[in-house]
mmCIF file of C-alpha atoms in Angstrom:
data_model
loop_
_atom_site.group_PDB
_atom_site.id
_atom_site.type_symbol
_atom_site.label_atom_id
_atom_site.label_comp_id
_atom_site.label_asym_id
_atom_site.label_seq_id
_atom_site.Cartn_x
_atom_site.Cartn_y
_atom_site.Cartn_z
ATOM 1 C CA UNK N 22 59.172 105.547 143.415
ATOM 2 C CA UNK N 23 59.495 106.839 139.757
ATOM 3 C CA UNK N 24 58.108 109.936 138.532
ATOM 4 C CA UNK N 25 54.571 109.719 136.342
ATOM 5 C CA UNK N 26 56.304 111.713 133.404
ATOM 6 C CA UNK N 27 58.808 109.145 132.952
ATOM 7 C CA UNK N 28 56.464 106.586 132.971
ATOM 8 C CA UNK N 29 53.866 107.606 130.258
ATOM 9 C CA UNK N 30 54.716 106.795 126.789
ATOM 10 C CA UNK N 31 56.043 109.867 124.411
ATOM 11 C CA UNK N 32 53.463 111.487 122.129
ATOM 12 C CA UNK N 33 55.755 112.051 119.376
ATOM 13 C CA UNK N 34 58.646 110.364 117.634
ATOM 14 C CA UNK N 35 62.001 111.320 117.786
ATOM 15 C CA UNK N 36 63.520 112.427 114.398
ATOM 16 C CA UNK N 37 65.869 109.945 112.766
ATOM 17 C CA UNK N 38 69.225 111.890 111.835
ATOM 18 C CA UNK N 39 70.532 112.086 108.312
ATOM 19 C CA UNK N 40 74.108 110.929 108.314
ATOM 20 C CA UNK N 41 76.594 113.565 107.360
ATOM 21 C CA UNK N 42 78.048 113.991 104.041
ATOM 22 C CA UNK N 43 81.124 115.635 102.988
ATOM 23 C CA UNK N 44 80.783 118.848 100.767
ATOM 24 C CA UNK N 45 82.296 117.791 97.463
ATOM 25 C CA UNK N 46 85.131 119.751 96.472
ATOM 26 C CA UNK N 47 85.111 121.462 93.030
ATOM 27 C CA UNK N 48 88.892 121.353 91.945
ATOM 28 C CA UNK N 49 91.440 118.814 93.645
ATOM 29 C CA UNK N 50 93.980 119.467 96.020
ATOM 30 C CA UNK N 51 97.198 120.237 94.410
ATOM 31 C CA UNK N 52 99.236 118.227 97.682
ATOM 32 C CA UNK N 53 98.894 115.106 98.684
ATOM 33 C CA UNK N 54 97.216 114.199 102.069
ATOM 34 C CA UNK N 55 99.272 115.095 105.007
ATOM 35 C CA UNK N 56 100.535 111.999 106.077
ATOM 36 C CA UNK N 57 101.784 110.946 102.636
ATOM 37 C CA UNK N 58 103.500 114.140 102.554
ATOM 38 C CA UNK N 59 105.181 113.125 106.205
ATOM 39 C CA UNK N 60 106.122 109.474 105.196
ATOM 40 C CA UNK N 61 107.785 110.938 102.303
ATOM 41 C CA UNK N 62 109.549 113.551 103.947
ATOM 42 C CA UNK N 63 110.642 110.767 107.216
ATOM 43 C CA UNK N 64 112.238 108.586 104.318
ATOM 44 C CA UNK N 65 114.179 111.091 102.777
ATOM 45 C CA UNK N 66 115.758 112.087 105.886
ATOM 46 C CA UNK N 67 116.175 108.187 106.388
ATOM 47 C CA UNK N 68 118.095 108.249 103.408
ATOM 48 C CA UNK N 69 120.493 111.110 103.435
ATOM 49 C CA UNK N 70 122.873 109.921 105.530
ATOM 50 C CA UNK N 71 123.444 106.754 103.525
ATOM 51 C CA UNK N 72 123.661 109.156 100.339
ATOM 52 C CA UNK N 73 126.275 111.832 101.756
ATOM 53 C CA UNK N 74 129.460 111.115 102.314
ATOM 54 C CA UNK N 75 131.148 108.927 104.980
ATOM 55 C CA UNK N 76 132.111 111.439 107.160
ATOM 56 C CA UNK N 77 128.659 111.073 108.704
ATOM 57 C CA UNK N 78 129.668 107.470 110.278
ATOM 58 C CA UNK N 79 132.477 108.553 112.321
ATOM 59 C CA UNK N 80 131.375 108.511 115.747
ATOM 60 C CA UNK N 81 131.713 111.811 118.032
ATOM 61 C CA UNK N 82 133.353 111.626 121.123
ATOM 62 C CA UNK N 83 132.730 113.940 124.261
ATOM 63 C CA UNK N 84 135.123 117.368 123.931
ATOM 64 C CA UNK N 85 134.961 116.849 128.083
ATOM 65 C CA UNK N 86 136.070 113.417 127.907
ATOM 66 C CA UNK N 87 138.356 113.119 131.126
ATOM 67 C CA UNK N 88 141.664 110.876 130.935
ATOM 68 C CA UNK N 89 141.727 108.173 133.967
ATOM 69 C CA UNK N 90 144.612 110.144 135.579
ATOM 70 C CA UNK N 91 142.581 113.391 135.629
ATOM 71 C CA UNK N 92 139.884 111.551 137.273
ATOM 72 C CA UNK N 93 141.976 109.541 139.724
ATOM 73 C CA UNK N 94 143.311 113.128 140.676
ATOM 74 C CA UNK N 95 139.945 115.288 140.726
ATOM 75 C CA UNK N 96 138.291 112.357 142.772
ATOM 76 C CA UNK N 97 141.103 112.230 145.195
ATOM 77 C CA UNK N 98 140.380 116.040 145.957
ATOM 78 C CA UNK N 99 137.179 115.735 146.338
ATOM 79 C CA UNK N 100 137.432 112.931 148.757
ATOM 80 C CA UNK N 101 140.201 115.343 150.623
ATOM 81 C CA UNK N 102 137.758 117.921 150.687
ATOM 82 C CA UNK N 103 134.861 116.247 152.036
ATOM 83 C CA UNK N 104 136.381 114.571 154.791
ATOM 84 C CA UNK N 105 138.319 117.919 156.211
ATOM 85 C CA UNK N 106 134.273 119.725 155.802
ATOM 86 C CA UNK N 107 132.399 116.996 157.358
ATOM 87 C CA UNK N 108 135.415 116.525 160.352
ATOM 88 C CA UNK N 109 134.836 120.596 161.299
ATOM 89 C CA UNK N 110 134.339 121.393 164.467
ATOM 90 C CA UNK N 111 130.190 122.798 164.650
ATOM 91 C CA UNK N 112 131.808 126.000 166.509
ATOM 92 C CA UNK N 113 134.586 126.932 163.781
ATOM 93 C CA UNK N 114 133.832 129.873 161.683
ATOM 94 C CA UNK N 115 134.599 128.715 158.457
ATOM 95 C CA UNK N 116 132.192 125.980 158.558
ATOM 96 C CA UNK N 117 129.752 127.632 155.928
ATOM 97 C CA UNK N 118 132.475 128.803 153.545
ATOM 98 C CA UNK N 119 134.240 125.617 153.207
ATOM 99 C CA UNK N 120 130.602 123.876 152.628
ATOM 100 C CA UNK N 121 129.881 126.073 149.885
ATOM 101 C CA UNK N 122 133.242 125.368 148.599
ATOM 102 C CA UNK N 123 132.347 121.718 148.897
ATOM 103 C CA UNK N 124 129.415 121.898 147.347
ATOM 104 C CA UNK N 125 130.807 123.785 144.279
ATOM 105 C CA UNK N 126 133.653 121.348 144.163
ATOM 106 C CA UNK N 127 130.976 118.317 144.289
ATOM 107 C CA UNK N 128 128.581 120.034 141.731
ATOM 108 C CA UNK N 129 131.793 120.634 139.276
ATOM 109 C CA UNK N 130 132.876 116.908 139.747
ATOM 110 C CA UNK N 131 129.283 115.238 139.043
ATOM 111 C CA UNK N 132 128.501 117.515 136.474
ATOM 112 C CA UNK N 133 131.671 116.429 134.816
ATOM 113 C CA UNK N 134 131.884 113.000 135.372
ATOM 114 C CA UNK N 135 128.500 111.776 135.386
ATOM 115 C CA UNK N 136 127.945 111.558 131.623
ATOM 116 C CA UNK N 137 131.122 109.544 131.109
ATOM 117 C CA UNK N 138 129.777 106.247 130.201
ATOM 118 C CA UNK N 139 133.438 104.371 131.001
ATOM 119 C CA UNK N 140 132.976 105.837 134.185
ATOM 120 C CA UNK N 141 129.059 104.792 134.887
ATOM 121 C CA UNK N 142 129.998 100.814 136.025
ATOM 122 C CA UNK N 143 133.107 101.813 138.329
ATOM 123 C CA UNK N 144 132.349 101.293 142.163
ATOM 124 C CA UNK N 145 134.631 104.285 142.976
ATOM 125 C CA UNK N 146 132.456 106.639 140.857
ATOM 126 C CA UNK N 147 128.837 104.876 142.494
ATOM 127 C CA UNK N 148 130.567 105.202 145.831
ATOM 128 C CA UNK N 149 132.089 108.730 145.712
ATOM 129 C CA UNK N 150 128.321 109.813 143.927
ATOM 130 C CA UNK N 151 126.378 108.152 146.451
ATOM 131 C CA UNK N 152 128.598 109.693 149.486
ATOM 132 C CA UNK N 153 128.734 113.287 147.939
ATOM 133 C CA UNK N 154 125.090 112.780 147.165
ATOM 134 C CA UNK N 155 124.680 112.209 151.100
ATOM 135 C CA UNK N 156 126.441 115.373 152.168
ATOM 136 C CA UNK N 157 124.953 117.350 149.364
ATOM 137 C CA UNK N 158 121.179 116.513 150.766
ATOM 138 C CA UNK N 159 121.939 117.048 154.115
ATOM 139 C CA UNK N 160 123.597 120.457 154.011
ATOM 140 C CA UNK N 161 120.587 121.261 151.467
ATOM 141 C CA UNK N 162 118.026 120.043 153.974
ATOM 142 C CA UNK N 163 119.639 121.513 157.457
ATOM 143 C CA UNK N 164 122.023 124.322 156.437
ATOM 144 C CA UNK N 165 125.352 124.580 156.431
ATOM 145 C CA UNK N 166 126.178 124.945 159.989
ATOM 146 C CA UNK N 167 124.247 121.875 160.609
ATOM 147 C CA UNK N 168 126.166 118.875 162.168
ATOM 148 C CA UNK N 169 126.506 115.834 160.375
ATOM 149 C CA UNK N 170 124.446 112.905 162.669
ATOM 150 C CA UNK N 171 127.036 110.362 163.675
ATOM 151 C CA UNK N 172 125.417 107.284 161.542
ATOM 152 C CA UNK N 173 125.405 109.367 158.052
ATOM 153 C CA UNK N 174 128.935 110.828 158.841
ATOM 154 C CA UNK N 175 130.244 107.021 159.248
ATOM 155 C CA UNK N 176 128.322 105.990 156.229
ATOM 156 C CA UNK N 177 129.898 108.562 154.136
ATOM 157 C CA UNK N 178 133.333 108.288 155.499
ATOM 158 C CA UNK N 179 133.023 104.293 154.522
ATOM 159 C CA UNK N 180 132.095 105.355 151.070
ATOM 160 C CA UNK N 181 134.521 107.505 150.813
ATOM 161 C CA UNK N 182 137.174 104.823 151.889
ATOM 162 C CA UNK N 183 135.914 101.981 149.468
ATOM 163 C CA UNK N 184 135.975 104.529 146.874
ATOM 164 C CA UNK N 185 139.465 105.244 147.389
ATOM 165 C CA UNK N 186 140.340 101.626 147.761
ATOM 166 C CA UNK N 187 138.747 101.220 144.176
ATOM 167 C CA UNK N 188 140.780 104.135 142.411
ATOM 168 C CA UNK N 189 143.865 102.659 144.013
ATOM 169 C CA UNK N 190 142.931 99.296 141.878
ATOM 170 C CA UNK N 191 141.852 100.716 139.182
ATOM 171 C CA UNK N 192 138.159 100.681 139.667
#
């Protein structure tokens, strides 16, 4: 049941608020409104390259753009490094060192070729990237001395084989 104070009629009328009026300014603003200044700036910025010399219209290519031969050579080296590292015996005392070298090599390879638009569609790049991701993820999660499970190892080796075949075909 409702409270009796809520059911009673109000004894006083609520005050009606008057609308807020902006104060008139005595001097007009010397600057145009903010959005007009911004619009003017952007219109000038858009026309500036057109007005300047045609040197602005020359496309800029990546300074680190690798040749196809360099990509094939680097990828083959990484494939050999991955195969030798994941096929090492788990009791080998050099496993941790080999994994550290593999991580450095794979990070260098990924950093070098990840931004190359011409390579992103290649099947060799896709397979290599996937295999390196699986290897790195395993060693990051389980440590450098943990052996790779048989299923994961088989998948990584299969991706390495397909990447190598794609490289030999120029893909």
